[in-house]
Amino acid sequence: MATPTLRQLEYLAAVVDTGSFTRAAEQLHVTQPALSHQIRALETALGGPLLERLPRSVRLTPTGRAVLPHARAALAGADRLQAVARRATGLEEGELEVAAVYSISLGILPPVLRAWHRQHPGVRIRLREYAHADRLQEAMAEGRADLAIGPAPEGWEGPIRELGVEEFTVVLAADDPLADDPLADDPLADDSRADDGLREGRSEGRTAGSVALGALADRAWVHYAPDNGLADLLDQACARAGFHPRAAVRAEQTSAAPLLAAAGLGPALVPADIIPPQFDGLLLRPDPPIRRTLTAYTRTRPDPLTVAFAELLAERARINPAAAEQPADHG
């Protein structure tokens, strides 16, 4: 059985409202034969006559009387749908689905979302979080989000916008022996190019300088669960330093790693952006630095809401802007 179309329902309502096929055809700017054909097709789809032709008018059959309220509701719903689409195009209303890796939603997105809500209070944001950049890219490819934020995707055919270079820091307990190491000079003290994110971290945690990862080779680390993308990044960084990190504990959530490290369970390598306020751990910059480029990417033809959010993200996201002067670690 064929499904009634909105046009057929519109024709039915017009015939009832005007009381005439002729007047309805004139109102709809169609020929009377075309109108009659669509009404017959609607009656066939619904399994019975809807209108009875009288000498000077038409009247609804019992089936027609039952159908008409639903026809009008469907037409009203279609009008509301079009109105919502127009408002969304004008950035007044709608819903935007944003996908991000865990560290992004912790350290970078909150101020961006606050600014977005102030500018577009009628547009809801649905946030989807992923532990690994590969899962993030798969979600975007499958259409589960409008925009993704994370490390640069591989082989992506849609628009990609670089947001900045994320820098990582080593976290230890505040009373760790490295806190008193005279060789661990504060690289931020005289470095005019030091990134704002890590400099702000000095007021939130104790920054004692830099450390070579090889100096921590004999430590048991606060590692990440295998499905967390930062587990791969830590393993690769340590491999370049000549060792494989032993895990004292593995954290599922990225946000838990700095807290566990500050509690003395072992060093952790975390994005500097996620260090929480009033953090009481020790922060050390890896030597050489560990960085990765972050991007926002969409499918080939993003809608106006997605484009507007990407532009705000590029404007408001604070991702260690000074670190962009140095090569990024894509591991």
Tab-separated table of C-alpha atoms in Angstrom:
chain	number	residue	atom	x	y	z
A	1	MET	CA	0.000	0.000	0.000
A	2	ALA	CA	1.343	3.415	-0.991
A	3	THR	CA	2.059	6.026	1.678
A	4	PRO	CA	0.051	9.261	1.441
A	5	THR	CA	2.123	12.300	0.532
A	6	LEU	CA	1.964	15.755	2.076
A	7	ARG	CA	0.825	17.110	-1.288
A	8	GLN	CA	-2.131	14.737	-1.357
A	9	LEU	CA	-3.098	15.722	2.193
A	10	GLU	CA	-2.813	19.383	1.225
A	11	TYR	CA	-5.131	18.774	-1.759
A	12	LEU	CA	-7.676	17.045	0.461
A	13	ALA	CA	-7.715	19.922	2.944
A	14	ALA	CA	-8.045	22.472	0.146
A	15	VAL	CA	-11.058	20.683	-1.397
A	16	VAL	CA	-12.768	20.517	2.007
A	17	ASP	CA	-11.986	24.157	2.843
A	18	THR	CA	-13.192	25.532	-0.512
A	19	GLY	CA	-16.030	23.028	-0.914
A	20	SER	CA	-15.170	22.558	-4.566
A	21	PHE	CA	-12.618	20.777	-6.727
A	22	THR	CA	-12.643	23.740	-9.120
A	23	ARG	CA	-11.957	26.379	-6.474
A	24	ALA	CA	-9.340	24.159	-4.774
A	25	ALA	CA	-7.516	23.696	-8.078
A	26	GLU	CA	-7.485	27.476	-8.606
A	27	GLN	CA	-6.179	28.068	-5.068
A	28	LEU	CA	-3.453	25.473	-5.474
A	29	HIS	CA	-2.509	26.601	-8.997
A	30	VAL	CA	-2.972	23.123	-10.483
A	31	THR	CA	-5.330	21.740	-13.088
A	32	GLN	CA	-8.549	20.125	-11.908
A	33	PRO	CA	-7.676	16.756	-13.532
A	34	ALA	CA	-4.343	16.743	-11.684
A	35	LEU	CA	-6.116	17.528	-8.411
A	36	SER	CA	-8.684	14.799	-8.985
A	37	HIS	CA	-5.924	12.317	-9.793
A	38	GLN	CA	-4.094	13.026	-6.527
A	39	ILE	CA	-7.308	12.687	-4.487
A	40	ARG	CA	-8.022	9.320	-6.125
A	41	ALA	CA	-4.452	8.213	-5.389
A	42	LEU	CA	-4.934	9.231	-1.744
A	43	GLU	CA	-8.188	7.303	-1.525
A	44	THR	CA	-6.473	4.253	-3.003
A	45	ALA	CA	-3.635	4.558	-0.471
A	46	LEU	CA	-6.087	4.805	2.432
A	47	GLY	CA	-8.379	2.065	1.191
A	48	GLY	CA	-11.638	3.906	0.572
A	49	PRO	CA	-13.423	7.077	-0.672
A	50	LEU	CA	-12.823	10.261	1.306
A	51	LEU	CA	-15.043	12.715	-0.556
A	52	GLU	CA	-18.533	12.532	-1.983
A	53	ARG	CA	-19.262	14.794	-4.956
A	54	LEU	CA	-22.571	16.654	-4.732
A	55	PRO	CA	-24.194	18.821	-7.477
A	56	ARG	CA	-22.959	22.078	-5.947
A	57	SER	CA	-20.361	20.979	-3.375
A	58	VAL	CA	-18.471	18.063	-1.867
A	59	ARG	CA	-18.788	16.407	1.508
A	60	LEU	CA	-16.568	14.117	3.541
A	61	THR	CA	-17.347	10.460	3.850
A	62	PRO	CA	-17.077	8.824	7.304
A	63	THR	CA	-13.547	7.758	6.389
A	64	GLY	CA	-12.799	11.272	5.193
A	65	ARG	CA	-14.008	12.749	8.499
A	66	ALA	CA	-11.720	10.381	10.382
A	67	VAL	CA	-8.737	11.179	8.171
A	68	LEU	CA	-9.038	14.965	7.908
A	69	PRO	CA	-7.836	15.881	11.474
A	70	HIS	CA	-4.724	13.760	10.986
A	71	ALA	CA	-4.142	15.298	7.571
A	72	ARG	CA	-4.293	18.790	9.067
A	73	ALA	CA	-1.953	17.739	11.917
A	74	ALA	CA	0.564	16.361	9.415
A	75	LEU	CA	0.454	19.585	7.400
A	76	ALA	CA	0.896	21.680	10.551
A	77	GLY	CA	3.824	19.495	11.587
A	78	ALA	CA	5.456	20.002	8.202
A	79	ASP	CA	5.050	23.762	8.572
A	80	ARG	CA	6.691	23.646	12.010
A	81	LEU	CA	9.519	21.544	10.604
A	82	GLN	CA	10.200	24.106	7.910
A	83	ALA	CA	10.090	26.932	10.450
A	84	VAL	CA	12.592	25.146	12.698
A	85	ALA	CA	14.883	24.524	9.724
A	86	ARG	CA	14.732	28.209	8.787
A	87	ARG	CA	15.542	29.245	12.355
A	88	ALA	CA	18.405	26.759	12.522
A	89	THR	CA	19.805	28.144	9.270
A	90	GLY	CA	19.630	31.543	10.924
A	91	LEU	CA	21.472	30.136	14.004
A	92	GLU	CA	18.416	30.744	16.195
A	93	GLU	CA	17.368	27.186	16.979
A	94	GLY	CA	18.466	23.612	16.494
A	95	GLU	CA	20.756	20.925	17.855
A	96	LEU	CA	24.430	20.436	17.101
A	97	GLU	CA	26.187	17.133	17.773
A	98	VAL	CA	29.843	17.602	18.720
A	99	ALA	CA	32.257	14.693	19.177
A	100	ALA	CA	35.597	14.978	20.967
A	101	VAL	CA	38.310	12.924	22.600
A	102	TYR	CA	38.204	12.970	26.397
A	103	SER	CA	40.952	15.543	26.971
A	104	ILE	CA	39.219	18.053	24.679
A	105	SER	CA	35.961	17.973	26.605
A	106	LEU	CA	37.884	18.442	29.849
A	107	GLY	CA	40.260	21.262	29.088
A	108	ILE	CA	39.292	23.056	25.891
A	109	LEU	CA	35.560	22.835	25.248
A	110	PRO	CA	34.026	24.327	28.446
A	111	PRO	CA	34.853	28.003	27.688
A	112	VAL	CA	33.878	27.506	24.036
A	113	LEU	CA	30.520	26.006	25.001
A	114	ARG	CA	29.904	28.827	27.455
A	115	ALA	CA	30.513	31.418	24.723
A	116	TRP	CA	28.322	29.476	22.286
A	117	HIS	CA	25.437	29.321	24.754
A	118	ARG	CA	25.624	33.071	25.297
A	119	GLN	CA	25.572	33.778	21.567
A	120	HIS	CA	23.087	31.065	20.502
A	121	PRO	CA	20.912	30.140	23.506
A	122	GLY	CA	18.345	28.391	21.299
A	123	VAL	CA	20.849	25.897	19.846
A	124	ARG	CA	21.406	22.795	21.963
A	125	ILE	CA	24.753	21.007	22.024
A	126	ARG	CA	24.922	17.226	22.327
A	127	LEU	CA	28.439	16.169	23.289
A	128	ARG	CA	29.771	12.705	22.461
A	129	GLU	CA	33.108	11.706	24.002
A	130	TYR	CA	35.557	9.107	22.741
A	131	ALA	CA	38.633	7.622	24.370
A	132	HIS	CA	40.569	7.160	21.133
A	133	ALA	CA	41.040	9.333	18.048
A	134	ASP	CA	40.303	6.327	15.817
A	135	ARG	CA	36.886	5.860	17.462
A	136	LEU	CA	36.259	9.575	17.030
A	137	GLN	CA	36.987	9.460	13.318
A	138	GLU	CA	34.817	6.357	12.887
A	139	ALA	CA	31.917	8.104	14.615
A	140	MET	CA	32.218	11.071	12.273
A	141	ALA	CA	32.419	8.841	9.199
A	142	GLU	CA	29.254	7.029	10.328
A	143	GLY	CA	27.357	10.301	10.721
A	144	ARG	CA	27.057	10.253	14.527
A	145	ALA	CA	28.223	13.858	14.908
A	146	ASP	CA	28.284	17.115	12.971
A	147	LEU	CA	31.801	18.126	14.011
A	148	ALA	CA	34.734	16.285	15.588
A	149	ILE	CA	37.568	17.722	17.696
A	150	GLY	CA	40.751	15.758	18.195
A	151	PRO	CA	44.102	14.855	16.641
A	152	ALA	CA	44.329	15.301	12.883
A	153	PRO	CA	42.370	12.515	11.128
A	154	GLU	CA	43.995	10.307	8.518
A	155	GLY	CA	42.615	10.306	4.977
A	156	TRP	CA	39.742	12.645	5.821
A	157	GLU	CA	38.029	14.128	2.755
A	158	GLY	CA	36.052	16.917	4.446
A	159	PRO	CA	37.250	20.293	5.764
A	160	ILE	CA	39.908	20.178	8.507
A	161	ARG	CA	40.759	23.232	10.611
A	162	GLU	CA	43.877	23.268	12.792
A	163	LEU	CA	43.135	24.625	16.251
A	164	GLY	CA	46.598	24.639	17.789
A	165	VAL	CA	49.247	22.430	19.313
A	166	GLU	CA	48.472	20.704	22.590
A	167	GLU	CA	51.383	20.390	25.009
A	168	PHE	CA	51.799	17.613	27.563
A	169	THR	CA	53.150	17.816	31.077
A	170	VAL	CA	54.479	15.217	33.493
A	171	VAL	CA	52.604	15.137	36.796
A	172	LEU	CA	54.102	13.886	40.067
A	173	ALA	CA	53.265	14.175	43.743
A	174	ALA	CA	54.088	17.572	45.236
A	175	ASP	CA	56.627	16.007	47.600
A	176	ASP	CA	58.419	14.028	44.886
A	177	PRO	CA	62.236	14.246	45.138
A	178	LEU	CA	62.327	15.926	41.712
A	179	ALA	CA	60.614	18.944	43.241
A	180	ASP	CA	63.899	19.831	44.948
A	181	ASP	CA	66.174	18.895	42.063
A	182	PRO	CA	68.455	21.898	41.464
A	183	LEU	CA	68.854	20.815	37.832
A	184	ALA	CA	65.143	21.156	37.237
A	185	ASP	CA	65.192	24.870	36.490
A	186	ASP	CA	61.855	26.455	35.681
A	187	PRO	CA	61.845	26.813	31.885
A	188	LEU	CA	58.968	29.260	32.148
A	189	ALA	CA	60.823	31.851	34.181
A	190	ASP	CA	62.688	33.441	31.267
A	191	ASP	CA	60.870	31.962	28.295
A	192	SER	CA	58.755	34.692	26.696
A	193	ARG	CA	57.385	32.107	24.263
A	194	ALA	CA	56.092	29.805	27.023
A	195	ASP	CA	52.472	28.894	26.448
A	196	ASP	CA	49.747	30.559	28.476
A	197	GLY	CA	48.192	27.251	29.482
A	198	LEU	CA	51.251	25.900	31.294
A	199	ARG	CA	52.156	29.325	32.707
A	200	GLU	CA	48.683	29.528	34.237
A	201	GLY	CA	49.315	26.057	35.624
A	202	ARG	CA	51.998	27.538	37.883
A	203	SER	CA	49.250	29.136	39.978
A	204	GLU	CA	47.318	25.883	40.091
A	205	GLY	CA	50.129	23.383	40.613
A	206	ARG	CA	53.780	23.515	41.549
A	207	THR	CA	55.970	23.808	38.455
A	208	ALA	CA	59.542	22.685	39.137
A	209	GLY	CA	60.934	22.782	35.607
A	210	SER	CA	61.631	20.077	33.042
A	211	VAL	CA	62.501	16.400	33.089
A	212	ALA	CA	63.737	13.869	30.577
A	213	LEU	CA	61.377	10.915	30.412
A	214	GLY	CA	64.406	8.626	30.623
A	215	ALA	CA	64.952	9.886	34.172
A	216	LEU	CA	61.618	8.252	35.061
A	217	ALA	CA	62.339	4.917	33.391
A	218	ASP	CA	62.558	3.055	36.697
A	219	ARG	CA	59.220	4.422	37.938
A	220	ALA	CA	55.871	2.672	37.754
A	221	TRP	CA	53.552	5.005	35.839
A	222	VAL	CA	49.966	6.113	36.040
A	223	HIS	CA	49.131	4.682	32.633
A	224	TYR	CA	45.919	4.709	30.590
A	225	ALA	CA	43.511	1.935	29.706
A	226	PRO	CA	44.477	0.273	26.398
A	227	ASP	CA	41.478	1.757	24.558
A	228	ASN	CA	42.454	5.302	25.582
A	229	GLY	CA	44.458	6.985	22.820
A	230	LEU	CA	46.830	8.510	25.368
A	231	ALA	CA	48.070	5.017	26.215
A	232	ASP	CA	49.581	4.819	22.721
A	233	LEU	CA	51.017	8.327	23.027
A	234	LEU	CA	52.720	7.538	26.359
A	235	ASP	CA	54.134	4.243	25.082
A	236	GLN	CA	55.549	5.925	21.971
A	237	ALA	CA	57.068	8.833	23.922
A	238	CYS	CA	58.727	6.464	26.368
A	239	ALA	CA	59.954	4.239	23.537
A	240	ARG	CA	61.743	7.230	22.032
A	241	ALA	CA	63.332	7.767	25.452
A	242	GLY	CA	64.556	4.172	25.445
A	243	PHE	CA	62.183	2.326	27.762
A	244	HIS	CA	58.702	0.853	28.102
A	245	PRO	CA	56.645	2.316	30.963
A	246	ARG	CA	55.547	-0.080	33.697
A	247	ALA	CA	51.975	0.564	34.830
A	248	ALA	CA	51.238	1.079	38.511
A	249	VAL	CA	47.612	1.690	37.630
A	250	ARG	CA	45.646	2.228	34.419
A	251	ALA	CA	43.065	5.020	34.288
A	252	GLU	CA	39.947	4.704	32.161
A	253	GLN	CA	39.169	8.421	32.364
A	254	THR	CA	41.804	10.925	31.285
A	255	SER	CA	40.789	13.263	34.120
A	256	ALA	CA	41.815	10.662	36.718
A	257	ALA	CA	45.457	10.469	35.620
A	258	PRO	CA	46.740	13.768	37.112
A	259	LEU	CA	44.867	13.139	40.357
A	260	LEU	CA	46.342	9.648	40.726
A	261	ALA	CA	49.814	10.977	39.968
A	262	ALA	CA	49.444	13.775	42.518
A	263	ALA	CA	48.423	11.118	45.056
A	264	GLY	CA	51.841	9.499	44.619
A	265	LEU	CA	50.980	6.443	42.515
A	266	GLY	CA	53.555	7.360	39.879
A	267	PRO	CA	54.248	9.875	37.120
A	268	ALA	CA	51.551	10.619	34.559
A	269	LEU	CA	51.805	12.246	31.143
A	270	VAL	CA	48.738	14.447	30.623
A	271	PRO	CA	47.596	17.308	28.395
A	272	ALA	CA	48.502	20.532	30.173
A	273	ASP	CA	45.022	21.895	29.401
A	274	ILE	CA	43.258	19.448	31.727
A	275	ILE	CA	45.113	20.325	34.941
A	276	PRO	CA	42.276	21.251	37.329
A	277	PRO	CA	42.115	24.428	39.442
A	278	GLN	CA	43.822	24.314	42.842
A	279	PHE	CA	45.859	21.348	41.665
A	280	ASP	CA	48.418	20.375	44.308
A	281	GLY	CA	50.678	18.135	42.245
A	282	LEU	CA	54.087	18.784	40.726
A	283	LEU	CA	54.200	19.734	37.036
A	284	LEU	CA	57.284	19.047	34.922
A	285	ARG	CA	57.675	19.819	31.251
A	286	PRO	CA	59.026	16.818	29.296
A	287	ASP	CA	62.432	17.393	27.695
A	288	PRO	CA	62.149	17.238	24.742
A	289	PRO	CA	58.588	18.594	24.712
A	290	ILE	CA	55.689	16.311	23.774
A	291	ARG	CA	53.025	17.922	21.619
A	292	ARG	CA	50.235	17.041	19.210
A	293	THR	CA	48.220	19.095	16.740
A	294	LEU	CA	44.498	19.343	17.433
A	295	THR	CA	41.919	19.894	14.718
A	296	ALA	CA	38.219	20.345	14.115
A	297	TYR	CA	36.837	18.472	11.128
A	298	THR	CA	33.476	18.060	9.430
A	299	ARG	CA	31.997	16.225	6.498
A	300	THR	CA	32.189	17.643	2.995
A	301	ARG	CA	29.259	20.088	3.167
A	302	PRO	CA	28.776	21.325	6.741
A	303	ASP	CA	25.584	23.232	7.540
A	304	PRO	CA	25.593	26.851	8.827
A	305	LEU	CA	25.349	25.794	12.494
A	306	THR	CA	28.402	23.563	12.169
A	307	VAL	CA	30.380	26.241	10.347
A	308	ALA	CA	29.506	28.820	13.010
A	309	PHE	CA	30.593	26.494	15.821
A	310	ALA	CA	33.866	25.665	14.062
A	311	GLU	CA	34.610	29.370	13.688
A	312	LEU	CA	33.899	30.049	17.361
A	313	LEU	CA	36.030	27.060	18.327
A	314	ALA	CA	38.973	28.356	16.309
A	315	GLU	CA	38.541	31.778	17.910
A	316	ARG	CA	38.035	30.748	21.551
A	317	ALA	CA	39.893	27.439	21.997
A	318	ARG	CA	43.029	27.977	24.072
A	319	ILE	CA	45.454	25.284	23.022
A	320	ASN	CA	48.959	26.396	23.971
A	321	PRO	CA	49.298	28.910	21.114
A	322	ALA	CA	53.028	29.464	21.625
A	323	ALA	CA	53.719	25.750	21.348
A	324	ALA	CA	52.589	25.911	17.724
A	325	GLU	CA	55.970	27.427	16.882
A	326	GLN	CA	57.533	24.013	17.564
A	327	PRO	CA	56.975	20.714	15.721
A	328	ALA	CA	54.092	18.669	17.038
A	329	ASP	CA	54.329	15.095	18.230
A	330	HIS	CA	51.599	13.196	16.397
A	331	GLY	CA	52.177	9.963	18.272
